[in-house]
XYZ file of C-alpha atoms in Angstrom:
751
model
C 12.484 -2.727 37.451
C 11.973 -5.547 35.260
C 9.140 -4.063 34.053
C 10.937 -1.249 33.021
C 13.153 -2.990 31.362
C 10.737 -5.160 29.066
C 9.592 -1.450 27.782
C 12.618 -0.343 27.207
C 13.320 -3.944 25.318
C 10.137 -3.561 23.343
C 10.861 -0.035 22.261
C 14.108 -0.398 20.820
C 13.239 -3.886 19.298
C 10.080 -1.535 17.574
C 12.328 1.363 16.169
C 14.529 -1.508 14.812
C 12.569 -2.702 13.176
C 11.173 0.624 11.258
C 14.920 1.156 11.055
C 15.499 -1.879 8.958
C 12.179 -1.107 6.918
C 14.016 2.181 6.017
C 17.264 0.921 4.756
C 15.957 -2.163 3.315
C 13.625 -0.286 1.105
C 16.388 2.175 0.021
C 18.440 -0.778 -0.522
C 15.915 -3.423 -2.339
C 12.805 -3.172 -4.340
C 9.663 -2.680 -2.565
C 8.335 -6.281 -2.591
C 11.553 -7.821 -1.514
C 11.880 -5.461 1.355
C 8.398 -6.669 2.104
C 9.918 -10.071 1.856
C 13.160 -9.925 3.531
C 11.515 -7.989 6.914
C 8.611 -10.302 7.023
C 11.145 -13.520 7.330
C 13.374 -11.738 9.712
C 10.343 -10.872 12.110
C 9.990 -14.544 11.531
C 12.961 -14.587 13.935
C 10.888 -13.598 17.117
C 9.875 -17.859 16.896
C 13.269 -19.094 16.762
C 14.181 -16.887 19.831
C 11.195 -18.991 21.549
C 12.732 -22.286 20.522
C 16.280 -21.350 21.683
C 15.051 -20.685 25.203
C 12.539 -23.704 25.053
C 15.289 -25.792 24.370
C 17.602 -23.812 26.646
C 15.084 -24.741 29.769
C 15.391 -28.467 28.791
C 18.981 -28.553 29.493
C 19.055 -26.939 32.782
C 15.677 -26.097 35.266
C 17.815 -23.551 37.110
C 16.394 -19.957 36.417
C 19.667 -18.077 35.893
C 19.128 -14.500 36.330
C 22.201 -13.572 33.875
C 20.355 -15.085 30.465
C 18.162 -12.147 30.724
C 20.981 -9.761 31.425
C 23.073 -11.509 28.950
C 20.806 -11.043 26.281
C 19.387 -7.796 26.666
C 23.213 -7.021 26.296
C 23.617 -9.279 22.840
C 20.571 -7.471 21.728
C 22.113 -3.736 21.693
C 25.524 -5.064 20.250
C 23.604 -6.950 17.365
C 22.056 -3.690 16.754
C 24.810 -1.790 15.716
C 26.393 -5.133 14.653
C 23.496 -6.046 12.034
C 22.726 -2.540 10.981
C 26.496 -1.203 10.244
C 27.508 -4.682 8.538
C 24.657 -3.735 5.922
C 25.588 -0.023 6.044
C 29.126 -1.212 5.222
C 28.588 -3.928 2.934
C 28.709 -3.471 -0.932
C 25.553 -4.639 -2.497
C 25.483 -8.421 -2.816
C 22.763 -9.755 -4.749
C 21.726 -12.710 -2.455
C 18.748 -12.065 -0.343
C 19.990 -14.692 2.034
C 23.016 -12.614 3.121
C 20.362 -9.696 4.413
C 18.003 -11.894 5.838
C 20.663 -13.355 8.394
C 22.082 -10.003 9.605
C 18.336 -8.707 9.923
C 17.221 -11.614 11.880
C 19.864 -11.501 14.283
C 18.241 -8.737 17.013
C 14.786 -10.528 16.441
C 16.070 -13.909 17.211
C 17.623 -12.498 20.582
C 14.729 -10.193 21.495
C 12.399 -13.346 21.246
C 14.729 -15.181 23.404
C 14.264 -12.492 25.759
C 10.752 -12.234 25.985
C 9.785 -15.870 26.081
C 12.277 -16.193 28.375
C 10.890 -13.358 30.793
C 7.328 -14.549 30.120
C 8.289 -18.308 31.487
C 9.976 -17.517 34.459
C 7.509 -14.635 35.280
C 4.283 -15.969 34.032
C 2.067 -16.015 37.253
C 2.402 -12.091 36.035
C 2.248 -11.940 32.431
C -0.717 -9.350 32.409
C 1.988 -7.260 33.900
C 4.676 -8.386 31.426
C 2.299 -8.024 28.432
C 1.704 -4.464 29.662
C 5.110 -4.026 29.795
C 6.037 -5.289 26.443
C 2.719 -3.400 24.344
C 3.439 0.069 26.074
C 6.838 -0.371 25.185
C 5.831 -1.111 21.365
C 3.069 1.667 21.605
C 5.984 4.328 22.373
C 8.581 3.366 20.410
C 5.808 3.693 17.482
C 5.701 7.585 18.434
C 9.542 8.031 19.192
C 10.647 6.155 16.032
C 8.686 9.117 14.237
C 10.573 11.909 15.505
C 13.710 10.356 15.770
C 14.064 9.058 11.959
C 12.516 13.020 11.512
C 14.168 14.550 13.519
C 17.915 13.058 14.093
C 18.285 11.161 11.013
C 18.635 7.536 10.420
C 22.287 7.354 12.246
C 21.472 9.039 15.634
C 18.281 7.028 16.127
C 20.616 3.995 15.448
C 22.692 4.688 18.629
C 19.364 5.537 20.096
C 18.035 2.243 20.279
C 21.270 0.617 21.299
C 21.089 3.506 24.324
C 17.556 2.703 25.306
C 18.618 -1.817 25.442
C 21.948 -0.664 27.423
C 19.578 1.473 29.972
C 17.268 -1.613 29.893
C 20.751 -3.569 30.722
C 21.650 -1.527 33.183
C 18.384 -1.544 35.176
C 18.492 -5.502 35.603
C 21.760 -5.337 36.411
C 21.247 -3.004 38.981
C 17.894 -5.374 40.431
C 20.569 -8.288 40.267
C 23.373 -6.486 41.521
C 25.609 -7.772 38.437
C 28.159 -5.695 36.472
C 26.461 -2.538 36.897
C 30.044 -0.473 36.339
C 30.278 -2.552 33.350
C 26.889 -1.594 31.796
C 27.198 2.106 32.820
C 30.932 2.476 30.834
C 29.108 0.516 27.603
C 26.201 3.212 27.863
C 28.769 6.134 27.998
C 30.279 4.965 24.754
C 26.628 4.897 22.971
C 26.036 8.437 24.531
C 29.711 9.731 23.295
C 28.175 8.627 19.435
C 25.323 10.932 19.612
C 27.582 13.992 19.704
C 29.568 13.193 16.888
C 29.637 16.268 14.546
C 27.359 17.067 11.939
C 29.318 17.059 9.143
C 30.597 13.148 9.759
C 27.007 11.603 10.542
C 26.019 13.457 7.150
C 29.005 11.833 5.445
C 28.098 8.577 6.870
C 24.561 8.635 6.127
C 24.901 9.196 2.586
C 28.001 7.117 1.814
C 25.719 3.745 2.012
C 27.848 1.574 0.510
C 25.225 -1.118 -0.349
C 23.210 1.624 -1.895
C 25.411 3.311 -3.740
C 27.092 -0.011 -5.471
C 23.762 -1.469 -6.068
C 23.261 -1.291 -9.836
C 19.569 -1.564 -9.889
C 18.641 1.775 -8.568
C 19.549 4.701 -10.534
C 22.449 5.921 -9.631
C 24.085 2.581 -10.669
C 21.817 2.085 -13.809
C 23.757 5.547 -14.393
C 26.981 3.798 -13.928
C 26.467 0.781 -15.934
C 25.288 3.492 -19.241
C 29.247 4.610 -18.704
C 28.054 7.996 -17.466
C 29.647 9.035 -14.322
C 27.448 10.656 -11.188
C 27.224 11.639 -7.930
C 24.873 12.439 -4.893
C 25.102 16.019 -3.903
C 22.283 15.819 -1.383
C 21.198 13.141 1.257
C 18.028 13.359 4.043
C 16.539 10.465 5.333
C 13.315 10.854 7.409
C 10.387 8.085 8.403
C 9.130 8.189 4.822
C 12.023 7.894 2.518
C 15.890 8.287 2.013
C 16.112 11.642 -0.464
C 18.609 12.314 -2.911
C 19.545 14.996 -5.476
C 21.821 13.261 -8.176
C 24.249 14.865 -10.736
C 25.068 13.510 -13.648
C 28.333 14.452 -14.697
C 28.324 16.738 -18.218
C 24.601 17.936 -17.505
C 24.535 21.365 -16.274
C 20.725 21.609 -16.631
C 18.847 18.726 -14.866
C 19.551 17.211 -11.736
C 17.474 13.881 -10.221
C 15.819 13.856 -7.271
C 15.400 9.902 -6.337
C 13.318 8.661 -3.509
C 14.681 5.381 -2.274
C 17.312 5.401 -4.993
C 14.537 4.769 -7.449
C 11.623 7.050 -7.981
C 12.810 9.573 -9.732
C 11.680 13.377 -10.379
C 13.898 15.767 -12.646
C 14.891 18.931 -11.106
C 15.497 21.681 -14.281
C 17.910 24.545 -14.090
C 15.476 27.573 -14.591
C 16.651 31.019 -14.176
C 13.814 32.832 -13.036
C 12.621 34.094 -16.424
C 9.176 33.314 -17.851
C 10.524 34.160 -21.000
C 12.666 30.662 -20.864
C 9.686 28.764 -20.516
C 9.096 28.188 -24.448
C 10.904 25.101 -24.948
C 8.656 23.331 -22.265
C 5.837 23.994 -24.715
C 6.330 20.929 -26.724
C 6.405 18.492 -23.995
C 3.261 16.001 -23.566
C 3.110 17.715 -19.621
C 2.089 20.705 -21.026
C -0.801 19.369 -22.834
C -3.314 19.841 -20.079
C -2.157 23.550 -20.257
C -2.263 24.150 -23.680
C -6.328 24.881 -23.966
C -8.953 26.702 -21.850
C -8.256 28.469 -18.372
C -5.100 27.742 -16.503
C -5.194 30.533 -14.026
C -5.556 28.186 -10.948
C -3.424 25.301 -10.327
C -2.822 22.003 -8.400
C -0.176 20.151 -8.751
C -0.035 16.625 -6.540
C 3.354 15.491 -5.951
C 5.546 18.305 -8.287
C 8.369 16.487 -7.040
C 11.469 18.214 -8.593
C 9.323 21.202 -9.312
C 9.208 20.158 -13.663
C 5.534 20.592 -13.375
C 5.574 23.811 -11.882
C 7.327 24.479 -14.976
C 4.175 23.511 -17.101
C 1.915 25.498 -14.838
C 3.944 28.541 -15.283
C 4.768 28.125 -18.934
C 0.552 27.797 -19.383
C 0.730 31.266 -17.723
C -1.206 29.994 -14.486
C -1.504 32.606 -11.424
C -2.031 30.661 -8.692
C -0.058 27.295 -8.133
C -0.483 25.124 -5.211
C 2.058 22.177 -4.826
C 0.864 19.179 -3.107
C 4.478 16.703 -2.061
C 4.011 13.854 0.617
C 7.188 13.600 0.974
C 8.625 16.268 2.759
C 12.644 15.895 2.299
C 11.710 16.468 -1.339
C 10.733 20.161 -0.569
C 13.481 20.424 0.697
C 16.186 19.219 -1.552
C 14.467 21.851 -3.972
C 14.772 24.531 -1.756
C 18.394 23.472 -1.229
C 18.991 24.085 -4.408
C 17.372 27.510 -5.688
C 20.094 28.749 -7.006
C 19.549 26.154 -9.979
C 16.218 25.435 -9.873
C 15.407 29.425 -9.600
C 13.596 29.292 -6.435
C 10.767 27.575 -8.100
C 8.773 26.648 -4.716
C 8.935 30.121 -3.750
C 8.068 32.259 -6.238
C 4.879 34.442 -5.388
C 2.962 32.523 -7.559
C 3.742 29.043 -6.234
C 2.442 27.628 -2.886
C 3.592 23.997 -1.696
C 2.127 22.248 1.158
C 4.214 19.270 2.157
C 1.255 16.689 2.674
C -0.885 13.967 1.052
C -2.330 14.866 -2.494
C -5.765 13.313 -1.483
C -6.395 14.349 1.788
C -5.343 17.932 0.777
C -7.987 17.855 -1.886
C -10.842 16.272 0.432
C -10.331 18.890 3.098
C -9.976 21.951 0.647
C -12.566 24.356 -0.301
C -11.013 25.874 -3.576
C -11.663 24.965 -7.330
C -9.075 24.685 -10.029
C -8.793 25.264 -13.515
C -6.474 22.436 -13.583
C -5.381 19.313 -11.338
C -2.503 17.606 -12.652
C -0.951 14.140 -11.020
C 2.357 13.814 -13.111
C 4.346 10.196 -12.144
C 3.250 10.583 -8.878
C 3.884 6.999 -7.976
C 7.068 7.987 -7.802
C 6.715 10.335 -4.777
C 4.232 8.419 -2.999
C 5.787 5.538 -2.034
C 5.650 2.917 0.547
C 7.412 1.026 2.915
C 6.355 -2.706 1.608
C 6.063 -2.435 -2.368
C 4.285 -0.326 -5.356
C 1.831 -3.730 -5.721
C 1.116 -4.124 -1.978
C 0.808 -1.093 -0.837
C -2.295 1.248 -0.471
C -2.063 4.251 -2.649
C -5.520 6.179 -2.063
C -4.443 8.794 -4.964
C -6.170 6.839 -7.620
C -9.232 5.371 -6.493
C -13.109 5.331 -7.735
C -13.609 7.703 -4.683
C -10.459 9.756 -5.485
C -11.419 10.735 -9.302
C -14.717 11.745 -7.862
C -13.057 14.466 -5.155
C -11.060 15.726 -8.021
C -13.670 16.292 -10.114
C -15.738 17.755 -7.199
C -12.571 20.429 -7.084
C -12.240 21.414 -10.837
C -14.496 24.723 -12.150
C -16.748 24.176 -15.074
C -14.790 23.559 -17.615
C -11.703 22.338 -15.493
C -9.319 19.716 -16.185
C -7.814 16.945 -14.375
C -4.541 15.287 -15.933
C -2.562 12.051 -15.247
C 0.667 11.486 -16.462
C 0.944 7.578 -16.270
C 4.166 5.323 -16.818
C 2.892 2.704 -19.081
C -0.227 0.558 -20.518
C -0.973 -0.891 -17.637
C -1.105 2.380 -15.586
C -3.121 3.921 -18.319
C -5.540 1.703 -18.586
C -6.690 0.923 -15.049
C -6.769 4.855 -15.212
C -8.870 4.874 -18.063
C -11.219 2.026 -16.535
C -11.485 4.224 -13.197
C -12.174 7.523 -14.776
C -15.209 5.969 -17.038
C -16.675 4.224 -13.835
C -17.027 7.614 -12.037
C -17.954 9.133 -14.578
C -20.996 6.739 -15.328
C -21.172 6.768 -11.221
C -22.101 10.691 -11.936
C -25.277 9.397 -14.243
C -23.399 9.869 -17.440
C -23.876 6.878 -19.947
C -20.947 4.344 -20.711
C -21.326 4.919 -24.133
C -20.992 9.296 -23.771
C -18.318 8.952 -21.257
C -15.130 8.717 -24.156
C -16.776 12.508 -24.727
C -15.076 13.912 -21.979
C -10.993 12.325 -22.374
C -8.384 12.219 -24.152
C -5.590 10.550 -24.269
C -1.745 10.882 -25.306
C 1.602 8.858 -25.200
C 4.863 10.473 -25.849
C 6.171 7.571 -27.144
C 4.885 4.174 -28.519
C 7.570 1.055 -29.643
C 6.908 -1.569 -31.427
C 8.829 -4.283 -29.173
C 8.426 -8.270 -30.142
C 5.587 -7.413 -32.279
C 3.705 -5.770 -29.626
C 3.355 -1.832 -29.004
C 4.606 -0.538 -26.392
C 2.825 2.845 -24.826
C 5.588 4.935 -22.920
C 4.056 8.111 -20.438
C 0.765 8.533 -21.549
C -1.600 10.997 -20.602
C -4.915 11.448 -19.883
C -6.832 14.474 -20.222
C -10.622 14.382 -18.305
C -13.246 17.074 -18.544
C -16.243 17.724 -16.264
C -17.920 18.911 -19.855
C -17.486 17.209 -23.573
C -14.771 18.321 -24.910
C -15.761 20.574 -27.671
C -14.644 20.266 -31.100
C -12.961 23.369 -31.101
C -10.183 21.976 -27.501
C -9.914 18.742 -29.467
C -8.910 20.691 -32.398
C -5.937 22.595 -30.489
C -4.971 19.292 -28.702
C -4.148 17.833 -31.803
C -2.199 21.136 -33.157
C -0.264 21.118 -29.865
C 0.376 17.249 -29.870
C 1.566 17.401 -33.563
C 3.906 20.131 -32.591
C 5.844 18.295 -30.260
C 5.387 15.199 -32.098
C 3.530 13.495 -29.136
C 1.378 10.869 -30.242
C -2.306 11.090 -30.006
C -4.350 7.589 -28.616
C -8.152 9.064 -28.263
C -9.117 12.424 -29.170
C -12.836 13.108 -29.341
C -13.719 14.156 -33.212
C -10.575 14.473 -34.442
C -8.748 11.435 -33.671
C -11.962 8.715 -32.423
C -10.370 5.241 -32.564
C -9.315 2.633 -30.273
C -11.195 1.030 -27.319
C -12.940 4.353 -26.450
C -14.580 4.742 -30.306
C -15.867 1.068 -29.455
C -17.144 2.237 -25.959
C -18.386 5.034 -27.626
C -20.118 2.871 -30.522
C -21.892 0.654 -27.798
C -19.486 -2.043 -29.278
C -18.139 -2.319 -25.615
C -19.383 -2.753 -22.046
C -17.401 -1.099 -19.028
C -16.851 -4.710 -17.805
C -15.915 -6.033 -21.143
C -12.937 -3.192 -21.413
C -11.879 -4.100 -17.692
C -12.005 -7.768 -18.463
C -9.932 -7.145 -22.060
C -6.257 -6.825 -20.824
C -3.547 -9.590 -19.795
C -3.858 -7.670 -16.282
C -6.120 -6.937 -13.892
C -7.603 -2.924 -15.247
C -10.371 -3.702 -12.372
C -10.393 -0.010 -10.646
C -9.178 0.394 -7.244
C -11.639 1.715 -4.488
C -11.087 3.271 -0.870
C -11.632 -0.100 0.804
C -9.205 -1.596 -1.752
C -7.031 0.840 -2.803
C -3.902 -1.149 -4.663
C -3.951 0.097 -7.664
C -0.626 -0.923 -8.063
C -1.722 -4.363 -8.590
C -2.026 -5.660 -11.725
C -1.991 -9.320 -11.179
C -5.136 -11.309 -11.649
C -5.518 -13.062 -8.340
C -3.511 -12.916 -5.108
C -0.245 -11.630 -5.570
C 2.338 -14.009 -6.164
C 4.851 -12.572 -3.757
C 2.667 -12.762 -1.042
C 1.305 -16.750 -1.495
C 5.193 -17.287 -1.380
C 5.755 -15.432 1.754
C 2.386 -16.677 3.282
C 3.347 -20.133 2.948
C 6.796 -20.209 3.110
C 6.484 -18.931 6.834
C 3.784 -21.385 7.590
C 5.617 -24.012 6.472
C 8.324 -22.454 8.230
C 6.105 -22.476 11.562
C 4.878 -26.138 10.645
C 8.531 -27.481 10.812
C 9.979 -25.516 13.881
C 7.093 -25.977 16.295
C 5.812 -29.371 15.024
C 8.233 -31.695 17.212
C 7.714 -29.596 20.106
C 3.998 -29.199 20.186
C 3.431 -33.056 19.054
C 5.975 -33.831 21.948
C 4.434 -31.845 24.767
C 0.948 -32.686 23.521
C 0.235 -29.185 23.119
C -1.965 -28.913 19.913
C -4.885 -27.110 21.588
C -2.178 -23.988 23.222
C -1.109 -23.482 20.075
C -3.910 -23.276 18.483
C -5.001 -20.655 20.905
C -1.797 -18.671 20.889
C -1.669 -19.212 16.787
C -5.119 -17.956 16.434
C -3.985 -14.736 18.529
C -1.244 -14.368 16.591
C -3.125 -14.267 13.279
C -6.332 -12.267 15.154
C -4.429 -9.522 16.434
C -2.722 -8.702 12.878
C -6.060 -9.540 10.730
C -7.525 -6.291 12.705
C -4.490 -4.585 13.212
C -3.023 -3.953 9.479
C -6.629 -3.102 7.568
C -7.446 -0.653 11.261
C -4.105 1.267 10.127
C -5.007 1.609 6.563
C -8.562 2.812 6.794
C -7.105 5.674 8.989
C -4.702 7.037 6.104
C -6.792 8.582 3.896
C -8.273 10.464 7.376
C -5.293 11.234 9.251
C -3.640 12.264 5.456
C -0.050 10.513 5.519
C 0.891 6.759 5.884
C 3.538 7.284 8.460
C 1.305 9.132 11.012
C -1.869 6.612 10.488
C 1.058 4.076 11.043
C 2.849 5.306 13.990
C -0.688 7.391 15.866
C -3.084 4.630 15.465
C -0.513 1.710 16.050
C 0.605 3.399 19.168
C -3.111 3.787 20.255
C -3.762 0.062 19.610
C -0.878 -1.015 21.421
C -1.170 1.124 24.490
C -4.652 0.096 24.723
C -3.714 -3.154 24.172
C -1.319 -2.983 27.126
C -4.035 -1.280 29.519
C -6.129 -4.297 28.462
C -3.294 -6.512 29.281
C -2.740 -5.082 33.064
C -6.441 -5.232 33.402
C -6.841 -9.078 31.842
C -7.156 -10.855 35.959
C -9.913 -8.984 36.791
C -12.881 -11.024 37.504
C -15.553 -8.440 35.512
C -13.598 -10.170 32.423
C -13.321 -13.758 33.664
C -16.344 -14.753 35.682
C -19.215 -14.953 32.647
C -18.561 -18.738 31.802
C -16.238 -20.806 32.100
C -17.417 -21.636 28.344
C -16.749 -18.355 27.049
C -14.318 -15.800 27.473
C -15.986 -12.084 27.422
C -13.041 -9.843 25.895
C -12.641 -11.785 22.989
C -16.684 -11.091 22.105
C -16.082 -7.832 22.953
C -13.272 -7.660 20.220
C -15.554 -9.398 17.645
C -18.441 -6.703 18.590
C -16.363 -3.681 18.693
C -14.714 -4.320 15.221
C -18.115 -4.644 14.139
C -19.138 -1.478 15.219
C -15.812 -0.091 13.856
C -16.453 -1.503 10.735
C -19.976 -0.199 10.352
C -18.939 3.216 12.148
C -15.706 4.330 10.784
C -16.949 6.142 7.597
C -19.418 7.903 9.635
C -17.080 9.028 11.894
C -14.766 10.220 9.119
C -17.299 12.075 7.478
C -18.541 14.055 10.601
C -14.557 15.287 11.814
C -13.450 15.809 8.500
C -13.033 19.543 9.152
C -11.382 18.844 12.529
C -7.481 19.997 12.870
C -5.232 17.575 12.290
C -4.707 17.281 16.155
C -8.266 16.618 16.820
C -8.169 13.386 14.272
C -5.306 12.233 16.013
C -7.089 12.171 19.356
C -10.287 10.767 17.744
C -8.182 8.179 16.031
C -6.389 7.265 19.230
C -9.025 6.745 21.251
C -11.289 5.016 18.728
C -8.290 2.138 18.740
C -7.479 1.950 22.274
C -11.102 0.914 23.249
C -10.309 -1.611 20.518
C -7.296 -2.575 21.531
C -8.207 -2.403 25.577
C -9.628 -6.054 24.955
C -6.860 -7.234 22.299
C -4.626 -7.000 24.707
C -6.434 -9.089 27.349
C -6.313 -12.888 25.763
C -2.153 -13.299 25.481
C -1.395 -12.866 29.205
C -4.926 -14.822 30.344
C -3.158 -17.901 28.545
C -0.175 -17.323 29.342
C -0.894 -17.239 33.316
C -3.164 -20.304 32.455
C -0.308 -22.041 31.364
C 2.264 -21.077 34.145
C -0.536 -22.332 36.933
C -0.151 -26.225 35.548
C 3.271 -27.560 35.967
C 3.566 -29.597 33.033
C 2.329 -26.915 30.766
C 4.745 -24.096 31.888
C 7.923 -25.085 30.217
C 6.080 -24.558 26.673
C 5.584 -20.546 27.830
C 8.872 -19.729 25.423
C 7.261 -21.856 22.209
C 3.780 -20.197 22.409
C 5.251 -16.737 22.863
C 7.391 -17.877 19.715
C 4.562 -19.200 18.130
C 2.458 -16.287 18.436
C 5.204 -14.171 17.267
C 5.858 -16.362 14.296
C 1.580 -16.208 13.547
C 1.990 -12.485 13.928
C 3.746 -12.576 10.747
C 1.354 -14.898 8.988
C -1.314 -12.954 10.334
C -0.346 -9.557 8.674
C 1.085 -11.218 5.029
C -2.975 -12.797 5.769
C -4.668 -9.651 5.808
C -2.707 -7.639 3.150
C -3.989 -11.085 0.856
C -7.569 -10.002 2.210
C -7.377 -6.791 1.832
C -6.020 -6.596 -1.783
C -8.546 -9.301 -2.782
C -12.122 -8.754 -0.766
C -10.949 -5.499 0.738
C -10.358 -3.741 4.238
C -13.709 -4.717 5.460
C -13.603 -8.162 4.468
C -10.574 -8.628 6.241
C -11.316 -6.815 9.365
C -14.487 -8.966 9.235
C -12.259 -11.960 9.059
C -10.399 -10.712 12.051
C -13.564 -9.901 14.109
C -14.738 -13.856 13.318
C -11.522 -15.259 14.626
C -11.702 -13.734 18.161
C -15.426 -15.100 17.923
C -14.024 -18.404 17.813
C -11.182 -17.429 20.485
C -13.764 -16.429 22.722
C -15.079 -20.447 22.961
C -11.820 -21.774 23.379
C -12.535 -21.892 27.547
C -9.830 -22.192 30.376
C -9.804 -25.789 29.514
C -9.399 -25.853 26.184
C -6.084 -23.689 26.613
C -4.486 -26.434 28.944
C -6.451 -29.852 27.411
C -4.111 -32.122 25.997
């Protein structure tokens, strides 16, 4: 029963972590979400310290401490998330951090206590823990997408109460009470849908947050209300209607990524008003028969394609809830997504292009960042839509004289996109000084602020062939008619940095380095397009050193007192090394599987389940009898990891045409092989400590330290990935496991 209980607690805690991330993504800007959740997970280490201190006060093992911990965990879920949900928005991160951390502290206490008391079967305990987390990563995807946020919260309470019930049954304690609590939570699943919808929509903190779209509208003395809400594993999607505006509604993702949805009567004669907008420019010249729109959001870009007489329009939207929202308001938008010319797909745009056999006259990405938001922040999240390789994929899917267009937010986006396009054109064999002939750049508005020009909503059009004089002239006429500002048009507006590149006054490297921000193109190995900082992100540096400092303050006194420096080095290395491999490995599979949520859930599930199975067999002689100086499984982790680094791109290419199910299976098998050996060192270390009477009492501390260092490792992996790429981050993890392999049995327990 204890193993099943551990698995269930692990399932619930993993789902809680994802729910917390989802709720805080809707409540905060993304970098704050990453900061808060990182610190919250650090609560696992605090739980380990509490367990150690309790052991110091009493040498007797009391079973009630375990089942009380699970009961408190169940209550803490509903308490913490409930308070977060009903609390008006507070401009105080500490409040949300404390609320978020509480379940992690209780969970850390439970797990560290279990590992101390049953350390001799640590392989089975770790097996149960990781198997639970692995299945939790799948369950949370299915639950959020099918049950919604409210019922998923109730679900984790039910799962943890079942764990409590099983433990009570084993120790014959308070069985009736646990059944009663379970019944109460089960009833919570059957609240009528209309009430559940109201609960999910009326997130008080979200509604009262003045920094998000709804709050910004209120600050401008306008009245607005949410008329549609849907939560899933990717986002919270809302439709906002502003009072007095009968022609437009706003589709938002996590309250900030906005896409307009226009009123449309379905008649093409009503589209002429859109021909003065900057988004229409790609459709103002040449052939527009076949169009691909990546990130159509509220459907606005479909209208521009229709206005340009496009006959076949394909829209690819990563957030399926945006598609549902547009279809929900079909009477308002002219049923734009169900027109005979239009086909909509709910998947990642880059992945769609890679597997497509079609060629398009126009490929448009308009403010796609708003429709591809990740959970940890624009600057901190990977975005495969704007890499050098992505530009190559798009241009390979253009017709002979096709057009690729990007609508960006500002000068930073524009400059980095231009650098990326220039690099790709040069990669195709086009001389740098000739590349400007293939591009035209416009701006919706240029404002002079504090003595400096600020470019708003720039549009970049790039072709497979140089612009002709006739095309440039046509573009200039259309821009002038719509009061659009041309920044660069071959032949007719030949100015700015592209002019100097054309004349040979400026190299590509000089162009990239000539800004106060980083304009270095993103690549598939380092796809952080929205990281404009020169050097490591300050947010990451702050989180890294703050957690590292917190770990030193929290654990050093006990480590020093118990003279446990070498065990602490071993378990710290494992926590950091595991995440250095896990995080980049998941990120590498995003493009392959076609969606960040799929990669996170299925790849992580495979890795954790593989690690769980490896933990179960960690005591086998085959993995422990090579030498007292070298630990074989850690060496194998290093070897397999390097093998994956060298072979993954080839595997992805060879299986690119396989079905999604087949790709998921391939991904799961690959990471399970890696995970099998990654799961062995931790229970091996716990078992060694449990066999030493002097050292067994520090097991909760080592468990907590491992958890704290996992947070440090996750931040470090992102820092390395952003600065040097995924390959280097994974290689660093491999090398760390190589060092772990040298930590023999005597080293783990030595003073």
